[in-house]
């Protein structure tokens, strides 16, 4: 069943700075005993882990972490690597006790108070290191991040799972970092939508033959790939409300990567890959599938490689997506699949459901019924991670 009732009241649910969790899951309609598992939360590094853990001879090159103007920054020599808008957004929530990495106990309690017992947590400011120019130091920083997040995961007692980071620019490094990540107990990793440039300055194309060995290693690892919004800045400056303008185009990178997985043959050549799309909502999925099907019908006579399956085969077999508040997506759930979507809180971001998660969870129950809602708010992300 589907719902036509909008979750949003007039003016929407804001994200006041004093927002706190106060969920009453007894009024949500989920079956008793449901363990709500947020598929997409975020954690800010609050300790200077790279400087502390880099070898002595490399400490002068280590990225630094510090707290400034209400947010945890990443950079060197007092210069943040974060764009201004990114820093401004972080300042909206990094003052929550559980937002930073130093107090995992406070984090677990804040989420519990909001009705959430488990979470998959993605990085925040550390994304600024995705294109750190020294690739050896980049991989070292990723290794240290993975070790640190794995320590938090162990301390959490099953409440916290962290998305790790890997080397995607070199097949040997991909194999090495994936093996390390698995040995640490991490269950997935974040792959950038924009992979940057190779050592010769050429833009890396995930669909190229040169990248096929990287996909071989990822496929062999058995770990699911995660992609996340937040890497697509506006192509032109915006004088007013640039934060929201940037947020509005965040989903753009999903469609490009989605198209390459299908039309460039990545999934045909690597049929065991599993892909998760995070924080972009689910309403984009029927639109992307519809467009892809129409384009296949219109342009297949121009293809220079065949597509082996129908478009929806790739979505149904390989992909899933997360959402926080997506009334339109829930209305279209029959076009997406109850087994292919994962609810998330997005704690502690401004657009998160933190502080009104019970309303978002109740909308899921209203849209699909209690039993299917359990899949969406718990079972699907557990299956995705294998936990």
CSV table of C-alpha atoms in Angstrom, one decimal:
chain,number,residue,atom,x,y,z
A,1,UNK,CA,0.0,0.0,0.0
A,2,UNK,CA,1.1,3.6,-0.5
A,3,UNK,CA,0.4,6.9,1.2
A,4,UNK,CA,-0.4,10.2,-0.3
A,5,UNK,CA,-0.1,12.0,3.0
A,6,UNK,CA,2.9,14.4,3.1
A,7,UNK,CA,5.3,14.0,6.1
A,8,UNK,CA,6.0,17.7,6.0
A,9,UNK,CA,3.7,20.2,7.8
A,10,UNK,CA,3.5,23.8,6.4
A,11,UNK,CA,7.1,25.1,6.5
A,12,UNK,CA,8.6,21.7,7.1
A,13,UNK,CA,10.5,20.4,10.1
A,14,UNK,CA,13.3,22.7,10.9
A,15,UNK,CA,16.7,21.8,12.3
A,16,UNK,CA,17.0,24.0,15.4
A,17,UNK,CA,20.4,24.0,17.2
A,18,UNK,CA,18.8,22.8,20.4
A,19,UNK,CA,17.2,19.7,18.8
A,20,UNK,CA,17.3,16.6,20.9
A,21,UNK,CA,16.1,13.1,20.6
A,22,UNK,CA,12.8,12.2,22.2
A,23,UNK,CA,11.3,9.4,20.2
A,24,UNK,CA,8.3,7.3,21.5
A,25,UNK,CA,8.4,4.2,19.3
A,26,UNK,CA,5.3,2.9,21.0
A,27,UNK,CA,3.3,5.3,18.8
A,28,UNK,CA,5.1,4.6,15.5
A,29,UNK,CA,3.4,1.3,14.7
A,30,UNK,CA,6.5,-0.9,14.3
A,31,UNK,CA,6.2,-4.5,15.6
A,32,UNK,CA,7.4,-4.8,19.2
A,33,UNK,CA,11.1,-5.6,19.4
A,34,UNK,CA,12.0,-3.9,16.1
A,35,UNK,CA,15.7,-2.7,16.3
A,36,UNK,CA,15.8,0.5,14.3
A,37,UNK,CA,19.1,0.6,12.3
A,38,UNK,CA,19.9,4.0,10.6
A,39,UNK,CA,21.6,3.2,7.3
A,40,UNK,CA,23.3,6.6,7.1
A,41,UNK,CA,24.7,8.7,9.9
A,42,UNK,CA,27.8,10.7,10.2
A,43,UNK,CA,30.7,11.1,12.6
A,44,UNK,CA,33.3,13.9,12.9
A,45,UNK,CA,36.9,13.2,13.8
A,46,UNK,CA,37.5,15.0,17.1
A,47,UNK,CA,41.0,13.8,17.7
A,48,UNK,CA,44.2,14.7,15.9
A,49,UNK,CA,44.7,11.0,14.9
A,50,UNK,CA,46.8,11.5,11.8
A,51,UNK,CA,49.4,13.6,13.6
A,52,UNK,CA,49.3,11.2,16.5
A,53,UNK,CA,49.6,8.0,14.4
A,54,UNK,CA,51.8,9.1,11.5
A,55,UNK,CA,55.4,7.8,11.7
A,56,UNK,CA,57.8,10.3,13.3
A,57,UNK,CA,59.5,11.1,10.0
A,58,UNK,CA,56.2,12.0,8.4
A,59,UNK,CA,54.4,13.9,11.2
A,60,UNK,CA,55.2,17.3,9.5
A,61,UNK,CA,53.2,16.1,6.5
A,62,UNK,CA,50.2,14.7,8.5
A,63,UNK,CA,46.8,16.3,8.0
A,64,UNK,CA,45.7,18.0,11.3
A,65,UNK,CA,42.4,17.9,13.1
A,66,UNK,CA,41.2,20.8,15.2
A,67,UNK,CA,38.1,22.4,16.6
A,68,UNK,CA,37.3,26.0,15.4
A,69,UNK,CA,34.2,28.1,15.2
A,70,UNK,CA,31.9,25.3,16.2
A,71,UNK,CA,33.3,22.6,13.9
A,72,UNK,CA,36.0,20.0,13.6
A,73,UNK,CA,38.4,21.0,10.8
A,74,UNK,CA,40.9,19.0,8.7
A,75,UNK,CA,43.9,20.7,7.1
A,76,UNK,CA,47.5,21.6,7.7
A,77,UNK,CA,49.3,24.6,9.2
A,78,UNK,CA,46.1,26.3,10.2
A,79,UNK,CA,44.6,26.1,6.7
A,80,UNK,CA,41.4,24.1,6.5
A,81,UNK,CA,41.0,21.8,3.5
A,82,UNK,CA,37.2,22.3,3.7
A,83,UNK,CA,35.3,24.6,1.4
A,84,UNK,CA,33.6,27.5,3.3
A,85,UNK,CA,30.0,26.2,2.8
A,86,UNK,CA,31.1,22.7,4.1
A,87,UNK,CA,32.5,24.2,7.2
A,88,UNK,CA,29.4,26.3,7.7
A,89,UNK,CA,27.2,23.3,7.5
A,90,UNK,CA,29.4,21.3,10.0
A,91,UNK,CA,29.1,24.2,12.5
A,92,UNK,CA,25.4,23.5,12.7
A,93,UNK,CA,25.8,20.2,14.5
A,94,UNK,CA,29.3,19.4,15.7
A,95,UNK,CA,28.5,20.8,19.1
A,96,UNK,CA,26.2,17.8,19.9
A,97,UNK,CA,27.9,15.6,22.5
A,98,UNK,CA,27.8,12.6,20.3
A,99,UNK,CA,28.7,14.2,17.0
A,100,UNK,CA,32.4,14.0,17.5
A,101,UNK,CA,34.4,10.7,17.8
A,102,UNK,CA,35.6,11.2,21.4
A,103,UNK,CA,32.3,10.2,23.1
A,104,UNK,CA,30.9,7.1,21.5
A,105,UNK,CA,28.8,6.5,24.7
A,106,UNK,CA,27.1,9.9,24.4
A,107,UNK,CA,26.4,9.1,20.8
A,108,UNK,CA,24.8,5.8,21.5
A,109,UNK,CA,22.6,7.5,24.2
A,110,UNK,CA,21.6,10.4,21.9
A,111,UNK,CA,20.5,8.0,19.2
A,112,UNK,CA,18.7,5.7,21.7
A,113,UNK,CA,16.8,8.7,22.9
A,114,UNK,CA,15.7,9.2,19.3
A,115,UNK,CA,14.6,5.6,18.8
A,116,UNK,CA,17.7,4.4,16.9
A,117,UNK,CA,19.7,1.5,18.3
A,118,UNK,CA,22.2,0.8,15.5
A,119,UNK,CA,23.9,2.9,12.8
A,120,UNK,CA,26.2,2.9,9.8
A,121,UNK,CA,28.3,6.1,10.1
A,122,UNK,CA,30.0,7.9,7.2
A,123,UNK,CA,32.9,10.4,7.5
A,124,UNK,CA,32.4,14.2,7.5
A,125,UNK,CA,35.5,16.4,7.1
A,126,UNK,CA,37.7,13.5,6.2
A,127,UNK,CA,36.2,13.6,2.7
A,128,UNK,CA,38.5,16.6,2.1
A,129,UNK,CA,41.3,14.0,1.9
A,130,UNK,CA,39.8,12.2,-1.1
A,131,UNK,CA,42.0,14.2,-3.4
A,132,UNK,CA,45.0,14.7,-1.2
A,133,UNK,CA,47.8,15.1,-3.8
A,134,UNK,CA,50.3,12.7,-2.2
A,135,UNK,CA,48.7,9.3,-2.8
A,136,UNK,CA,51.0,7.4,-0.5
A,137,UNK,CA,50.1,9.8,2.4
A,138,UNK,CA,46.5,9.6,1.4
A,139,UNK,CA,46.5,5.8,1.7
A,140,UNK,CA,48.3,6.1,5.0
A,141,UNK,CA,45.6,8.6,6.3
A,142,UNK,CA,42.9,6.2,5.1
A,143,UNK,CA,44.5,3.3,6.9
A,144,UNK,CA,44.7,5.3,10.2
A,145,UNK,CA,41.1,6.4,9.8
A,146,UNK,CA,40.0,2.8,9.3
A,147,UNK,CA,41.8,1.6,12.4
A,148,UNK,CA,40.4,4.4,14.4
A,149,UNK,CA,36.8,3.8,13.2
A,150,UNK,CA,37.2,0.1,13.8
A,151,UNK,CA,38.2,0.9,17.4
A,152,UNK,CA,35.0,2.9,17.9
A,153,UNK,CA,33.0,0.1,16.3
A,154,UNK,CA,34.5,-2.4,18.7
A,155,UNK,CA,33.8,-0.2,21.7
A,156,UNK,CA,30.2,0.4,20.7
A,157,UNK,CA,29.1,-3.2,21.4
A,158,UNK,CA,27.2,-3.6,18.1
A,159,UNK,CA,25.6,-0.1,18.0
A,160,UNK,CA,28.0,1.6,15.6
A,161,UNK,CA,29.4,0.4,12.3
A,162,UNK,CA,31.8,2.6,10.3
A,163,UNK,CA,32.2,3.0,6.6
A,164,UNK,CA,35.9,2.7,5.8
A,165,UNK,CA,38.1,4.1,3.0
A,166,UNK,CA,40.2,2.4,0.4
A,167,UNK,CA,42.8,3.0,-2.3
A,168,UNK,CA,40.8,3.1,-5.6
A,169,UNK,CA,43.6,4.4,-7.9
A,170,UNK,CA,45.9,1.4,-7.9
A,171,UNK,CA,44.8,-2.3,-8.1
A,172,UNK,CA,47.6,-3.5,-5.7
A,173,UNK,CA,46.6,-0.7,-3.3
A,174,UNK,CA,42.9,-1.7,-3.6
A,175,UNK,CA,43.7,-5.3,-2.7
A,176,UNK,CA,45.9,-4.2,0.2
A,177,UNK,CA,43.4,-1.7,1.7
A,178,UNK,CA,40.4,-4.0,1.3
A,179,UNK,CA,42.3,-6.8,3.1
A,180,UNK,CA,43.2,-4.4,5.9
A,181,UNK,CA,39.7,-3.1,6.1
A,182,UNK,CA,38.2,-6.6,6.3
A,183,UNK,CA,40.7,-7.6,9.0
A,184,UNK,CA,39.6,-4.7,11.1
A,185,UNK,CA,36.0,-5.9,11.0
A,186,UNK,CA,34.6,-3.0,8.8
A,187,UNK,CA,31.7,-4.1,6.6
A,188,UNK,CA,31.8,-1.6,3.8
A,189,UNK,CA,33.7,1.3,2.4
A,190,UNK,CA,32.9,4.7,0.8
A,191,UNK,CA,34.0,5.1,-2.8
A,192,UNK,CA,34.1,8.6,-4.2
A,193,UNK,CA,31.8,9.6,-7.0
A,194,UNK,CA,34.6,11.7,-8.4
A,195,UNK,CA,37.7,9.5,-8.4
A,196,UNK,CA,40.1,12.3,-9.3
A,197,UNK,CA,43.2,12.0,-11.5
A,198,UNK,CA,45.9,9.4,-12.1
A,199,UNK,CA,49.6,10.0,-11.7
A,200,UNK,CA,49.8,11.4,-15.3
A,201,UNK,CA,47.1,14.0,-14.6
A,202,UNK,CA,44.4,12.1,-16.5
A,203,UNK,CA,40.9,12.0,-15.1
A,204,UNK,CA,40.2,8.5,-13.7
A,205,UNK,CA,37.2,6.9,-15.5
A,206,UNK,CA,35.6,4.1,-13.4
A,207,UNK,CA,34.3,2.5,-16.7
A,208,UNK,CA,37.7,2.3,-18.4
A,209,UNK,CA,39.6,-0.9,-19.0
A,210,UNK,CA,42.4,0.4,-16.8
A,211,UNK,CA,40.0,0.4,-13.8
A,212,UNK,CA,38.8,-3.1,-14.4
A,213,UNK,CA,41.5,-4.7,-12.1
A,214,UNK,CA,40.3,-2.3,-9.3
A,215,UNK,CA,36.7,-3.6,-9.8
A,216,UNK,CA,38.1,-7.2,-9.8
A,217,UNK,CA,39.6,-6.6,-6.3
A,218,UNK,CA,36.4,-5.0,-5.0
A,219,UNK,CA,34.3,-7.8,-6.4
A,220,UNK,CA,36.6,-10.4,-4.9
A,221,UNK,CA,36.5,-8.8,-1.5
A,222,UNK,CA,32.7,-9.5,-1.2
A,223,UNK,CA,32.2,-6.1,0.5
A,224,UNK,CA,29.4,-3.8,-0.7
A,225,UNK,CA,30.3,-0.4,-2.3
A,226,UNK,CA,28.8,2.7,-0.9
A,227,UNK,CA,28.4,6.0,-2.6
A,228,UNK,CA,27.3,9.2,-0.8
A,229,UNK,CA,26.1,12.6,-1.8
A,230,UNK,CA,28.2,15.7,-1.0
A,231,UNK,CA,30.9,15.7,-3.6
A,232,UNK,CA,29.1,17.8,-6.3
A,233,UNK,CA,29.6,21.5,-5.7
A,234,UNK,CA,27.8,24.0,-7.9
A,235,UNK,CA,29.5,24.6,-11.2
A,236,UNK,CA,29.1,28.3,-11.0
A,237,UNK,CA,29.2,30.7,-7.9
A,238,UNK,CA,26.1,31.6,-6.1
A,239,UNK,CA,25.9,34.9,-4.3
A,240,UNK,CA,22.9,34.0,-2.0
A,241,UNK,CA,22.0,30.9,-0.1
A,242,UNK,CA,24.8,28.9,-1.7
A,243,UNK,CA,24.5,26.1,0.9
A,244,UNK,CA,21.0,25.2,-0.2
A,245,UNK,CA,21.9,25.6,-3.9
A,246,UNK,CA,24.8,23.1,-3.4
A,247,UNK,CA,22.5,20.7,-1.5
A,248,UNK,CA,20.0,20.8,-4.3
A,249,UNK,CA,22.5,19.4,-6.9
A,250,UNK,CA,24.1,16.8,-4.6
A,251,UNK,CA,22.2,14.0,-6.3
A,252,UNK,CA,23.7,14.8,-9.7
A,253,UNK,CA,26.7,12.5,-9.1
A,254,UNK,CA,24.5,9.5,-8.5
A,255,UNK,CA,23.0,9.6,-12.0
A,256,UNK,CA,26.4,9.7,-13.7
A,257,UNK,CA,27.8,6.8,-11.6
A,258,UNK,CA,24.5,4.9,-11.9
A,259,UNK,CA,24.7,5.2,-15.7
A,260,UNK,CA,28.3,4.0,-15.9
A,261,UNK,CA,27.6,0.9,-13.8
A,262,UNK,CA,24.9,-0.1,-16.3
A,263,UNK,CA,25.8,1.3,-19.7
A,264,UNK,CA,29.6,1.2,-19.5
A,265,UNK,CA,29.4,-2.5,-18.5
A,266,UNK,CA,30.9,-2.3,-15.0
A,267,UNK,CA,28.2,-4.6,-13.6
A,268,UNK,CA,28.2,-6.9,-16.7
A,269,UNK,CA,31.9,-7.5,-16.1
A,270,UNK,CA,31.6,-7.7,-12.3
A,271,UNK,CA,28.3,-9.4,-11.6
A,272,UNK,CA,28.9,-9.9,-7.9
A,273,UNK,CA,29.1,-6.2,-7.1
A,274,UNK,CA,26.6,-4.7,-4.7
A,275,UNK,CA,26.1,-0.9,-4.7
A,276,UNK,CA,24.4,1.3,-2.1
A,277,UNK,CA,23.4,4.9,-2.7
A,278,UNK,CA,23.3,6.9,0.5
A,279,UNK,CA,21.6,10.2,1.5
A,280,UNK,CA,20.2,11.0,-1.9
A,281,UNK,CA,16.7,9.7,-1.1
A,282,UNK,CA,14.8,7.1,-3.2
A,283,UNK,CA,12.5,9.3,-5.3
A,284,UNK,CA,15.3,9.6,-7.9
A,285,UNK,CA,15.3,5.9,-8.6
A,286,UNK,CA,12.1,5.5,-10.6
A,287,UNK,CA,13.1,8.6,-12.5
A,288,UNK,CA,16.5,7.3,-13.3
A,289,UNK,CA,15.2,3.9,-14.3
A,290,UNK,CA,12.5,5.4,-16.5
A,291,UNK,CA,15.1,7.6,-18.3
A,292,UNK,CA,17.5,4.7,-18.7
A,293,UNK,CA,14.9,2.5,-20.2
A,294,UNK,CA,13.8,5.2,-22.7
A,295,UNK,CA,17.4,5.9,-23.7
A,296,UNK,CA,18.1,2.2,-24.3
A,297,UNK,CA,15.1,2.1,-26.6
A,298,UNK,CA,16.2,5.3,-28.4
A,299,UNK,CA,20.0,4.9,-28.7
A,300,UNK,CA,20.9,1.2,-28.6
A,301,UNK,CA,21.7,1.3,-32.3
A,302,UNK,CA,24.6,3.6,-31.4
A,303,UNK,CA,26.0,1.5,-28.5
A,304,UNK,CA,29.6,0.4,-28.9
A,305,UNK,CA,29.1,-2.3,-26.4
A,306,UNK,CA,25.9,-4.2,-25.7
A,307,UNK,CA,24.0,-4.0,-22.4
A,308,UNK,CA,23.4,-7.6,-21.3
A,309,UNK,CA,20.3,-7.2,-19.3
A,310,UNK,CA,17.2,-5.0,-18.9
A,311,UNK,CA,17.8,-1.8,-17.0
A,312,UNK,CA,15.7,-2.9,-14.0
A,313,UNK,CA,17.7,-6.1,-13.7
A,314,UNK,CA,20.7,-4.0,-12.6
A,315,UNK,CA,18.8,-2.2,-10.0
A,316,UNK,CA,17.0,-5.3,-8.6
A,317,UNK,CA,20.1,-7.4,-8.5
A,318,UNK,CA,22.9,-5.0,-7.5
A,319,UNK,CA,21.6,-1.8,-6.0
A,320,UNK,CA,19.7,-0.2,-3.0
A,321,UNK,CA,19.3,3.3,-1.6
A,322,UNK,CA,18.7,5.1,1.6
A,323,UNK,CA,16.4,8.0,2.6
A,324,UNK,CA,15.5,10.0,5.6
A,325,UNK,CA,12.3,11.9,4.7
A,326,UNK,CA,11.0,11.0,1.3
A,327,UNK,CA,7.2,11.1,1.0
A,328,UNK,CA,7.3,11.0,-2.8
A,329,UNK,CA,9.7,8.0,-2.8
A,330,UNK,CA,7.4,6.1,-0.4
A,331,UNK,CA,4.5,6.8,-2.8
A,332,UNK,CA,6.6,5.2,-5.5
A,333,UNK,CA,7.8,2.3,-3.4
A,334,UNK,CA,6.2,-0.3,-5.7
A,335,UNK,CA,8.4,1.0,-8.5
A,336,UNK,CA,11.5,0.8,-6.3
A,337,UNK,CA,11.0,-2.3,-4.2
A,338,UNK,CA,10.6,-2.7,-0.5
A,339,UNK,CA,13.7,-4.8,-0.3
A,340,UNK,CA,15.8,-2.1,-2.0
A,341,UNK,CA,15.4,0.9,0.4
A,342,UNK,CA,16.9,1.7,3.8
A,343,UNK,CA,15.7,4.2,6.3
A,344,UNK,CA,18.3,6.5,7.9
A,345,UNK,CA,18.3,9.2,10.5
A,346,UNK,CA,21.3,11.1,9.0
A,347,UNK,CA,22.3,12.1,12.6
A,348,UNK,CA,23.5,14.7,13.3
A,349,UNK,CA,23.1,16.7,10.1
A,350,UNK,CA,20.7,19.6,9.7
A,351,UNK,CA,18.5,17.7,7.3
A,352,UNK,CA,18.5,14.6,9.6
A,353,UNK,CA,15.4,13.3,11.3
A,354,UNK,CA,17.2,13.6,14.7
A,355,UNK,CA,14.6,15.0,17.1
A,356,UNK,CA,11.6,13.8,15.1
A,357,UNK,CA,12.6,10.3,14.0
A,358,UNK,CA,9.3,8.9,15.3
A,359,UNK,CA,7.5,10.9,12.7
A,360,UNK,CA,9.7,9.7,9.8
A,361,UNK,CA,9.4,6.1,11.0
A,362,UNK,CA,5.6,6.4,11.4
A,363,UNK,CA,5.5,7.6,7.8
A,364,UNK,CA,7.3,4.4,6.7
A,365,UNK,CA,4.8,2.2,8.5
A,366,UNK,CA,1.9,4.2,7.1
A,367,UNK,CA,3.3,3.8,3.5
A,368,UNK,CA,4.1,0.1,3.5
A,369,UNK,CA,2.6,-1.5,6.7
A,370,UNK,CA,4.4,-2.8,9.8
A,371,UNK,CA,6.1,-5.9,8.4
A,372,UNK,CA,7.6,-4.3,5.3
A,373,UNK,CA,8.5,-1.3,7.4
A,374,UNK,CA,10.8,-3.6,9.5
A,375,UNK,CA,12.7,-4.4,6.4
A,376,UNK,CA,13.1,-0.7,5.5
A,377,UNK,CA,14.1,0.5,9.0
A,378,UNK,CA,16.3,-2.5,10.0
A,379,UNK,CA,16.5,-5.6,7.9
A,380,UNK,CA,17.7,-4.3,4.6
A,381,UNK,CA,20.7,-2.4,6.0
A,382,UNK,CA,21.6,-5.4,8.1
A,383,UNK,CA,21.5,-7.6,5.0
A,384,UNK,CA,23.5,-5.1,3.0
A,385,UNK,CA,26.3,-5.1,5.7
A,386,UNK,CA,26.0,-8.8,6.5
A,387,UNK,CA,25.5,-8.2,10.2
